[in-house]
PDB file of C-alpha atoms in Angstrom:
ATOM      1  CA  MET A 267       0.000   0.000   0.000  1.00 77.00           C
ATOM      2  CA  ASP A 268       2.332   2.655  -1.248  1.00 62.00           C
ATOM      3  CA  GLY A 269       2.834   5.015  -4.152  1.00 47.00           C
ATOM      4  CA  HIS A 270       6.092   3.260  -4.990  1.00 46.00           C
ATOM      5  CA  ARG A 271       4.423  -0.108  -5.508  1.00 54.00           C
ATOM      6  CA  ALA A 272       5.232  -0.336  -9.206  1.00 39.00           C
ATOM      7  CA  GLN A 273       8.928   0.188  -8.618  1.00 40.00           C
ATOM      8  CA  THR A 274       8.989  -2.275  -5.734  1.00 38.00           C
ATOM      9  CA  GLY A 275       6.787  -4.935  -7.243  1.00 38.00           C
ATOM     10  CA  ALA A 276       8.815  -5.553 -10.353  1.00 35.00           C
ATOM     11  CA  CYS A 277      11.445  -7.525  -8.476  1.00 37.00           C
ATOM     12  CA  LYS A 278       9.355  -9.125  -5.744  1.00 41.00           C
ATOM     13  CA  GLY A 279       6.926 -11.523  -7.402  1.00 47.00           C
ATOM     14  CA  PRO A 280       6.001 -13.422 -10.567  1.00 48.00           C
ATOM     15  CA  VAL A 281       3.591 -11.925 -13.071  1.00 46.00           C
ATOM     16  CA  THR A 282       1.331 -13.408 -15.714  1.00 47.00           C
ATOM     17  CA  LYS A 283       0.467 -12.413 -19.254  1.00 47.00           C
ATOM     18  CA  ARG A 284      -1.275  -9.195 -20.151  1.00 54.00           C
ATOM     19  CA  ILE A 285      -5.052  -9.259 -19.796  1.00 50.00           C
ATOM     20  CA  PRO A 286      -8.108  -7.533 -21.317  1.00 60.00           C
ATOM     21  CA  PRO A 287     -10.051  -4.757 -19.523  1.00 68.00           C
ATOM     22  CA  LEU A 288     -10.524  -5.351 -15.814  1.00 88.00           C
ATOM     23  CA  ASP A 289     -13.866  -6.674 -14.719  1.00 92.00           C
ATOM     24  CA  PRO A 290     -14.611  -5.729 -11.084  1.00 93.00           C
ATOM     25  CA  GLN A 291     -15.699  -9.272 -10.239  1.00 93.00           C
ATOM     26  CA  LEU A 292     -12.493 -10.619 -11.751  1.00 93.00           C
ATOM     27  CA  LEU A 293     -10.598  -8.215  -9.522  1.00 94.00           C
ATOM     28  CA  LEU A 294     -12.380  -9.509  -6.426  1.00 96.00           C
ATOM     29  CA  ARG A 295     -11.672 -13.102  -7.419  1.00 96.00           C
ATOM     30  CA  ALA A 296      -8.016 -12.240  -7.900  1.00 96.00           C
ATOM     31  CA  TYR A 297      -7.742 -10.747  -4.428  1.00 97.00           C
ATOM     32  CA  SER A 298      -9.444 -13.802  -2.963  1.00 97.00           C
ATOM     33  CA  VAL A 299      -6.592 -15.978  -4.247  1.00 97.00           C
ATOM     34  CA  GLY A 300      -3.763 -13.614  -3.315  1.00 97.00           C
ATOM     35  CA  VAL A 301      -2.945 -11.732  -6.514  1.00 96.00           C
ATOM     36  CA  PHE A 302      -3.472  -8.127  -7.574  1.00 96.00           C
ATOM     37  CA  PRO A 303      -3.057  -6.022 -10.732  1.00 95.00           C
ATOM     38  CA  MET A 304      -0.486  -3.398 -11.615  1.00 95.00           C
ATOM     39  CA  ALA A 305       0.315  -1.350 -14.703  1.00 95.00           C
ATOM     40  CA  ASP A 306       3.666  -0.138 -15.986  1.00 93.00           C
ATOM     41  CA  SER A 307       2.465   3.476 -16.064  1.00 92.00           C
ATOM     42  CA  ALA A 308      -0.632   5.641 -16.020  1.00 91.00           C
ATOM     43  CA  ASP A 309      -0.850   5.418 -19.813  1.00 90.00           C
ATOM     44  CA  ALA A 310      -0.222   1.670 -20.038  1.00 92.00           C
ATOM     45  CA  PRO A 311      -2.895  -0.033 -22.190  1.00 90.00           C
ATOM     46  CA  SER A 312      -3.034  -3.144 -20.015  1.00 90.00           C
ATOM     47  CA  VAL A 313      -2.243  -4.549 -16.589  1.00 93.00           C
ATOM     48  CA  TYR A 314      -0.525  -7.628 -15.216  1.00 93.00           C
ATOM     49  CA  TRP A 315      -1.015  -9.778 -12.132  1.00 95.00           C
ATOM     50  CA  VAL A 316       1.423  -9.870  -9.229  1.00 96.00           C
ATOM     51  CA  GLU A 317       1.797 -12.472  -6.476  1.00 96.00           C
ATOM     52  CA  PRO A 318       4.637 -11.483  -4.103  1.00 95.00           C
ATOM     53  CA  LYS A 319       6.809 -14.169  -2.571  1.00 96.00           C
ATOM     54  CA  GLU A 320       6.752 -12.129   0.634  1.00 97.00           C
ATOM     55  CA  ARG A 321       3.775 -10.079   1.763  1.00 98.00           C
ATOM     56  CA  ALA A 322       3.510  -7.072   4.055  1.00 98.00           C
ATOM     57  CA  VAL A 323       0.623  -7.165   6.512  1.00 99.00           C
ATOM     58  CA  LEU A 324      -0.178  -4.865   9.402  1.00 99.00           C
ATOM     59  CA  PRO A 325      -1.570  -6.695  12.452  1.00 98.00           C
ATOM     60  CA  LEU A 326      -4.502  -4.602  13.627  1.00 97.00           C
ATOM     61  CA  ASP A 327      -3.369  -4.872  17.249  1.00 96.00           C
ATOM     62  CA  GLY A 328       0.206  -4.068  16.251  1.00 96.00           C
ATOM     63  CA  PHE A 329      -0.134  -0.546  14.871  1.00 98.00           C
ATOM     64  CA  HIS A 330       2.704   1.598  16.203  1.00 98.00           C
ATOM     65  CA  LEU A 331       1.117   4.727  17.637  1.00 97.00           C
ATOM     66  CA  SER A 332       4.123   6.882  18.448  1.00 97.00           C
ATOM     67  CA  ARG A 333       3.925   9.756  20.907  1.00 97.00           C
ATOM     68  CA  SER A 334       4.279  12.259  18.105  1.00 98.00           C
ATOM     69  CA  LEU A 335       1.527  10.671  16.000  1.00 98.00           C
ATOM     70  CA  LYS A 336      -0.764  10.438  19.011  1.00 97.00           C
ATOM     71  CA  LYS A 337      -0.130  14.115  19.712  1.00 97.00           C
ATOM     72  CA  THR A 338      -0.892  14.978  16.090  1.00 98.00           C
ATOM     73  CA  LEU A 339      -4.162  13.050  16.197  1.00 97.00           C
ATOM     74  CA  LEU A 340      -5.284  14.600  19.469  1.00 97.00           C
ATOM     75  CA  SER A 341      -4.427  18.095  18.265  1.00 96.00           C
ATOM     76  CA  GLU A 342      -7.180  17.752  15.633  1.00 96.00           C
ATOM     77  CA  ARG A 343      -4.865  19.529  13.197  1.00 96.00           C
ATOM     78  CA  PHE A 344      -6.072  17.175  10.492  1.00 97.00           C
ATOM     79  CA  LYS A 345      -9.632  16.150   9.770  1.00 97.00           C
ATOM     80  CA  THR A 346     -10.178  12.650   8.451  1.00 97.00           C
ATOM     81  CA  THR A 347     -13.162  11.251   6.604  1.00 97.00           C
ATOM     82  CA  ALA A 348     -14.145   7.996   4.925  1.00 97.00           C
ATOM     83  CA  ASN A 349     -15.548   7.653   1.408  1.00 97.00           C
ATOM     84  CA  GLN A 350     -16.088  11.386   0.941  1.00 97.00           C
ATOM     85  CA  ALA A 351     -13.604  11.816  -1.912  1.00 98.00           C
ATOM     86  CA  PHE A 352     -12.852   8.364  -3.295  1.00 98.00           C
ATOM     87  CA  GLY A 353     -12.217   9.463  -6.867  1.00 98.00           C
ATOM     88  CA  GLU A 354     -10.015  12.340  -5.766  1.00 98.00           C
ATOM     89  CA  ILE A 355      -7.925  10.025  -3.592  1.00 98.00           C
ATOM     90  CA  VAL A 356      -7.371   7.590  -6.459  1.00 98.00           C
ATOM     91  CA  GLU A 357      -6.349  10.503  -8.692  1.00 96.00           C
ATOM     92  CA  LEU A 358      -4.003  11.856  -6.027  1.00 96.00           C
ATOM     93  CA  CYS A 359      -2.416   8.427  -5.568  1.00 96.00           C
ATOM     94  CA  ALA A 360      -1.893   8.187  -9.334  1.00 95.00           C
ATOM     95  CA  GLU A 361      -0.218  11.581  -9.690  1.00 92.00           C
ATOM     96  CA  SER A 362       3.408  11.750 -10.772  1.00 82.00           C
ATOM     97  CA  VAL A 363       5.679  13.507  -8.289  1.00 76.00           C
ATOM     98  CA  GLY A 364       9.395  14.223  -8.143  1.00 64.00           C
ATOM     99  CA  ASN A 365      10.455  11.024  -6.392  1.00 65.00           C
ATOM    100  CA  ARG A 366       7.863   8.916  -8.230  1.00 64.00           C
ATOM    101  CA  PRO A 367       7.690   9.858 -11.919  1.00 61.00           C
ATOM    102  CA  GLU A 368       5.555   6.832 -12.835  1.00 77.00           C
ATOM    103  CA  THR A 369       2.491   5.236 -11.282  1.00 88.00           C
ATOM    104  CA  TRP A 370       1.126   1.687 -11.366  1.00 93.00           C
ATOM    105  CA  ILE A 371      -2.479   2.993 -11.482  1.00 96.00           C
ATOM    106  CA  ASN A 372      -3.722   3.172 -15.070  1.00 94.00           C
ATOM    107  CA  HIS A 373      -7.207   3.852 -16.435  1.00 93.00           C
ATOM    108  CA  GLN A 374      -8.246   0.194 -16.240  1.00 93.00           C
ATOM    109  CA  ILE A 375      -7.407  -0.024 -12.548  1.00 96.00           C
ATOM    110  CA  ALA A 376      -8.936   3.361 -11.712  1.00 96.00           C
ATOM    111  CA  HIS A 377     -12.172   2.459 -13.531  1.00 95.00           C
ATOM    112  CA  ALA A 378     -12.417  -0.980 -11.907  1.00 96.00           C
ATOM    113  CA  VAL A 379     -11.889   0.297  -8.367  1.00 97.00           C
ATOM    114  CA  ASP A 380     -14.411   3.079  -8.974  1.00 97.00           C
ATOM    115  CA  GLU A 381     -16.989   0.425  -9.874  1.00 97.00           C
ATOM    116  CA  LEU A 382     -16.021  -1.542  -6.769  1.00 97.00           C
ATOM    117  CA  HIS A 383     -16.490   1.628  -4.724  1.00 98.00           C
ATOM    118  CA  THR A 384     -20.002   2.013  -6.116  1.00 97.00           C
ATOM    119  CA  ALA A 385     -20.654  -1.623  -5.211  1.00 96.00           C
ATOM    120  CA  GLY A 386     -19.394  -1.091  -1.648  1.00 95.00           C
ATOM    121  CA  HIS A 387     -16.143  -3.057  -1.960  1.00 97.00           C
ATOM    122  CA  ALA A 388     -13.657  -0.176  -2.315  1.00 98.00           C
ATOM    123  CA  HIS A 389     -13.164   2.530   0.285  1.00 98.00           C
ATOM    124  CA  SER A 390     -11.075   5.604   0.901  1.00 98.00           C
ATOM    125  CA  ILE A 391      -9.780   7.482   3.901  1.00 98.00           C
ATOM    126  CA  GLU A 392      -9.172  11.185   3.321  1.00 98.00           C
ATOM    127  CA  THR A 393      -6.956  13.548   5.298  1.00 98.00           C
ATOM    128  CA  TRP A 394      -7.830  17.254   5.193  1.00 98.00           C
ATOM    129  CA  LEU A 395      -5.894  20.302   6.332  1.00 98.00           C
ATOM    130  CA  ASP A 396      -7.648  23.662   6.404  1.00 97.00           C
ATOM    131  CA  GLY A 397     -10.295  22.272   4.073  1.00 96.00           C
ATOM    132  CA  LYS A 398      -7.788  20.974   1.510  1.00 98.00           C
ATOM    133  CA  LEU A 399      -7.285  17.306   0.656  1.00 98.00           C
ATOM    134  CA  VAL A 400      -3.656  16.615   1.593  1.00 98.00           C
ATOM    135  CA  GLY A 401      -3.473  12.845   1.790  1.00 98.00           C
ATOM    136  CA  GLY A 402      -5.196   9.571   2.312  1.00 98.00           C
ATOM    137  CA  LEU A 403      -5.457   6.036   1.025  1.00 98.00           C
ATOM    138  CA  TYR A 404      -7.807   3.630  -0.664  1.00 99.00           C
ATOM    139  CA  GLY A 405      -8.294  -0.104  -0.680  1.00 98.00           C
ATOM    140  CA  ILE A 406     -10.643  -3.005  -1.237  1.00 98.00           C
ATOM    141  CA  SER A 407     -12.662  -4.936   1.329  1.00 97.00           C
ATOM    142  CA  LEU A 408     -13.611  -8.568   0.905  1.00 97.00           C
ATOM    143  CA  GLY A 409     -15.027 -10.653   3.728  1.00 96.00           C
ATOM    144  CA  ASN A 410     -12.977  -9.773   6.804  1.00 97.00           C
ATOM    145  CA  ALA A 411      -9.945  -8.665   4.790  1.00 98.00           C
ATOM    146  CA  PHE A 412      -8.915  -5.200   3.651  1.00 98.00           C
ATOM    147  CA  PHE A 413      -6.391  -4.835   0.843  1.00 99.00           C
ATOM    148  CA  GLY A 414      -4.586  -1.503   1.023  1.00 98.00           C
ATOM    149  CA  GLU A 415      -3.984  -0.332  -2.526  1.00 97.00           C
ATOM    150  CA  SER A 416      -2.219   3.007  -2.350  1.00 97.00           C
ATOM    151  CA  MET A 417      -1.432   5.760   0.118  1.00 96.00           C
ATOM    152  CA  VAL A 418      -0.511   9.365  -0.546  1.00 96.00           C
ATOM    153  CA  SER A 419       0.716  12.359   1.434  1.00 96.00           C
ATOM    154  CA  ARG A 420       0.985  15.992   0.431  1.00 96.00           C
ATOM    155  CA  ALA A 421       1.588  17.256   3.987  1.00 97.00           C
ATOM    156  CA  THR A 422       3.742  15.955   6.826  1.00 97.00           C
ATOM    157  CA  ASP A 423       2.009  13.093   8.685  1.00 97.00           C
ATOM    158  CA  ALA A 424      -1.042  13.128   6.392  1.00 98.00           C
ATOM    159  CA  SER A 425      -0.652   9.497   5.319  1.00 97.00           C
ATOM    160  CA  LYS A 426       0.185   8.371   8.874  1.00 98.00           C
ATOM    161  CA  VAL A 427      -3.024   9.951  10.123  1.00 98.00           C
ATOM    162  CA  ALA A 428      -4.986   8.255   7.332  1.00 98.00           C
ATOM    163  CA  LEU A 429      -3.491   4.852   8.142  1.00 98.00           C
ATOM    164  CA  ALA A 430      -4.211   5.337  11.849  1.00 98.00           C
ATOM    165  CA  HIS A 431      -7.838   6.087  10.959  1.00 98.00           C
ATOM    166  CA  LEU A 432      -7.995   3.007   8.732  1.00 98.00           C
ATOM    167  CA  VAL A 433      -6.599   0.664  11.387  1.00 98.00           C
ATOM    168  CA  ALA A 434      -9.008   2.052  13.991  1.00 98.00           C
ATOM    169  CA  ARG A 435     -11.923   1.610  11.586  1.00 97.00           C
ATOM    170  CA  LEU A 436     -10.919  -1.953  10.693  1.00 98.00           C
ATOM    171  CA  LYS A 437     -10.548  -2.918  14.361  1.00 97.00           C
ATOM    172  CA  ILE A 438     -14.001  -1.634  15.249  1.00 96.00           C
ATOM    173  CA  GLY A 439     -15.487  -3.149  12.101  1.00 96.00           C
ATOM    174  CA  GLY A 440     -14.333  -6.676  12.864  1.00 96.00           C
ATOM    175  CA  PHE A 441     -11.719  -7.042  10.145  1.00 97.00           C
ATOM    176  CA  ARG A 442      -9.026  -9.682  10.586  1.00 97.00           C
ATOM    177  CA  LEU A 443      -6.470  -8.863   7.893  1.00 98.00           C
ATOM    178  CA  LEU A 444      -4.893  -5.652   6.618  1.00 99.00           C
ATOM    179  CA  ASP A 445      -2.863  -6.532   3.539  1.00 99.00           C
ATOM    180  CA  CYS A 446      -0.253  -3.888   2.713  1.00 98.00           C
ATOM    181  CA  GLN A 447       1.151  -5.910  -0.220  1.00 96.00           C
ATOM    182  CA  PHE A 448       4.797  -4.723  -0.310  1.00 96.00           C
ATOM    183  CA  MET A 449       6.916  -3.677   2.650  1.00 96.00           C
ATOM    184  CA  THR A 450       8.325  -0.152   2.830  1.00 95.00           C
ATOM    185  CA  ASP A 451      10.284   1.622   5.551  1.00 95.00           C
ATOM    186  CA  HIS A 452       7.241   3.817   6.132  1.00 95.00           C
ATOM    187  CA  LEU A 453       4.922   0.857   6.695  1.00 97.00           C
ATOM    188  CA  HIS A 454       7.491  -0.970   8.814  1.00 98.00           C
ATOM    189  CA  SER A 455       7.762   2.047  11.117  1.00 97.00           C
ATOM    190  CA  LEU A 456       4.001   1.863  11.664  1.00 97.00           C
ATOM    191  CA  GLY A 457       3.965  -1.817  12.587  1.00 97.00           C
ATOM    192  CA  ALA A 458       3.785  -3.746   9.320  1.00 98.00           C
ATOM    193  CA  VAL A 459       5.551  -7.104   9.162  1.00 98.00           C
ATOM    194  CA  GLU A 460       6.615  -9.251   6.228  1.00 98.00           C
ATOM    195  CA  ILE A 461       5.430 -12.851   5.983  1.00 98.00           C
ATOM    196  CA  SER A 462       5.815 -15.700   3.506  1.00 98.00           C
ATOM    197  CA  ARG A 463       3.321 -16.392   0.746  1.00 97.00           C
ATOM    198  CA  ASP A 464       2.154 -19.558   2.496  1.00 98.00           C
ATOM    199  CA  ALA A 465       1.618 -17.724   5.791  1.00 98.00           C
ATOM    200  CA  TYR A 466      -0.241 -14.982   3.965  1.00 98.00           C
ATOM    201  CA  MET A 467      -2.523 -17.434   2.187  1.00 98.00           C
ATOM    202  CA  ALA A 468      -3.439 -19.003   5.526  1.00 98.00           C
ATOM    203  CA  LEU A 469      -4.376 -15.581   6.926  1.00 98.00           C
ATOM    204  CA  LEU A 470      -6.270 -14.707   3.764  1.00 98.00           C
ATOM    205  CA  GLY A 471      -8.252 -17.936   3.808  1.00 97.00           C
ATOM    206  CA  ALA A 472      -9.260 -17.354   7.415  1.00 97.00           C
ATOM    207  CA  ALA A 473     -10.195 -13.735   6.717  1.00 97.00           C
ATOM    208  CA  ILE A 474     -12.403 -14.295   3.695  1.00 94.00           C
ATOM    209  CA  GLY A 475     -13.881 -17.534   4.995  1.00 82.00           C
ATOM    210  CA  GLY A 476     -13.575 -19.337   1.689  1.00 52.00           C
ATOM    211  CA  THR A 477     -11.406 -21.947   0.073  1.00 37.00           C
ATOM    212  CA  GLY A 478      -9.642 -19.649  -2.348  1.00 41.00           C
ATOM    213  CA  SER A 479     -11.980 -20.541  -5.196  1.00 39.00           C
ATOM    214  CA  GLY A 480     -12.638 -16.876  -5.870  1.00 42.00           C
ATOM    215  CA  SER A 481     -16.390 -17.279  -5.737  1.00 41.00           C
ATOM    216  CA  SER A 482     -17.923 -14.405  -3.835  1.00 44.00           C
ATOM    217  CA  ALA A 483     -20.770 -16.696  -2.816  1.00 37.00           C
ATOM    218  CA  GLY A 484     -18.335 -18.697  -0.720  1.00 42.00           C
ATOM    219  CA  LEU A 485     -17.027 -15.740   1.228  1.00 49.00           C
ATOM    220  CA  SER A 486     -17.865 -14.976   4.829  1.00 49.00           C
ATOM    221  CA  ALA A 487     -20.551 -12.398   5.531  1.00 59.00           C
ATOM    222  CA  GLY A 488     -17.831  -9.828   6.009  1.00 74.00           C
ATOM    223  CA  ALA A 489     -16.764  -7.172   8.432  1.00 92.00           C
ATOM    224  CA  ASP A 490     -18.462  -3.766   8.514  1.00 94.00           C
ATOM    225  CA  PHE A 491     -16.452  -0.791   7.271  1.00 96.00           C
ATOM    226  CA  ARG A 492     -19.246   1.490   8.555  1.00 93.00           C
ATOM    227  CA  ALA A 493     -19.288   0.237  12.151  1.00 93.00           C
ATOM    228  CA  PHE A 494     -16.752   2.827  13.302  1.00 93.00           C
ATOM    229  CA  ASP A 495     -19.287   5.586  12.652  1.00 89.00           C
ATOM    230  CA  PHE A 496     -22.110   4.199  14.742  1.00 81.00           C
ATOM    231  CA  PRO A 497     -22.577   3.435  18.446  1.00 65.00           C
ATOM    232  CA  PRO A 498     -22.523  -0.257  19.430  1.00 57.00           C
ATOM    233  CA  SER A 499     -26.331  -0.346  19.348  1.00 50.00           C
ATOM    234  CA  PRO A 500     -28.650  -0.077  17.637  1.00 48.00           C
ATOM    235  CA  ALA A 501     -27.020  -1.414  14.493  1.00 47.00           C
ATOM    236  CA  PRO A 502     -27.081   0.869  11.439  1.00 46.00           C
ATOM    237  CA  SER A 503     -29.975   0.262   9.095  1.00 47.00           C
ATOM    238  CA  PRO A 504     -29.323  -0.975   5.558  1.00 43.00           C
ATOM    239  CA  GLU A 505     -30.358   2.455   4.302  1.00 42.00           C
ATOM    240  CA  SER A 506     -27.553   4.191   6.209  1.00 39.00           C
ATOM    241  CA  THR A 507     -25.282   6.275   4.037  1.00 37.00           C
ATOM    242  CA  THR A 508     -21.804   5.026   3.192  1.00 46.00           C
ATOM    243  CA  VAL A 509     -20.355   8.541   3.202  1.00 49.00           C
ATOM    244  CA  PHE A 510     -18.999   9.504   6.583  1.00 53.00           C
ATOM    245  CA  GLY A 511     -18.342  12.845   8.250  1.00 61.00           C
ATOM    246  CA  PRO A 512     -15.123  13.884   9.981  1.00 76.00           C
ATOM    247  CA  THR A 513     -13.766  11.511  12.608  1.00 83.00           C
ATOM    248  CA  SER A 514     -12.110  12.980  15.691  1.00 89.00           C
ATOM    249  CA  GLY A 515      -8.504  12.204  16.493  1.00 92.00           C
ATOM    250  CA  TRP A 516      -9.584  11.270  20.003  1.00 93.00           C
ATOM    251  CA  ARG A 517     -11.914   8.599  18.609  1.00 93.00           C
ATOM    252  CA  ILE A 518      -9.077   7.168  16.520  1.00 96.00           C
ATOM    253  CA  VAL A 519      -6.656   7.094  19.457  1.00 96.00           C
ATOM    254  CA  GLN A 520      -9.293   5.478  21.668  1.00 94.00           C
ATOM    255  CA  ALA A 521      -9.835   2.676  19.151  1.00 94.00           C
ATOM    256  CA  LEU A 522      -6.118   2.124  18.619  1.00 95.00           C
ATOM    257  CA  THR A 523      -5.280   1.922  22.315  1.00 92.00           C
ATOM    258  CA  HIS A 524      -8.249  -0.211  23.363  1.00 81.00           C
ATOM    259  CA  THR A 525      -7.300  -3.817  24.068  1.00 66.00           C
ATOM    260  CA  SER A 526      -9.782  -6.647  24.132  1.00 55.00           C
TER     261      SER A 526
END
């Protein structure tokens, strides 16, 4: 889950042949068996599948909440939201910047994840500073697993705050796996660990509740990405909106420091 994924991924896992336009259901089936798509650049006409030999995951009870990050959250300097600017976050993640001239997010991927967002399988966390979008992340949920796709920061600590919000939300929502795909120093500093493909597949199988067949009908009922925004009872109605208002830093810290 990092803007440098394309550069990192090229040497970390096998890839398959080029494929036709991405179908959202195909994308979900791919994630259910441990592979994900990448493109060579934003203008690439096709994508390829990647299955890393080693996988970065962030244990939800292992997030490293440093004193400085806790202070930043409690200061309410940043405002964080969920699913309020999904398209803008994907665009921001795909932007070329000085230290990352190319992106792995092409039109096929952006279109597919937008359709998954409409279907309730793709979500974003946004970080705002003085009303301006300065960072965030997006990913895909399937069963009790969340696959972090990309993370972006245009202000100091913006992506850390977004990841803290995500981990808090996943904990409250009953998720069991946060897949970060490739390890980076940034993710490692926040608690991510690297595990073997076999170990990852065991975690994935437990999280999605299936056999790896890729059939969505065989998946577990799934965790609730919305649960963080509602009190323990009564449960939110099916008609509840999936667009969420600002979340306080105190609420995030409380969720991160609560132990069961």
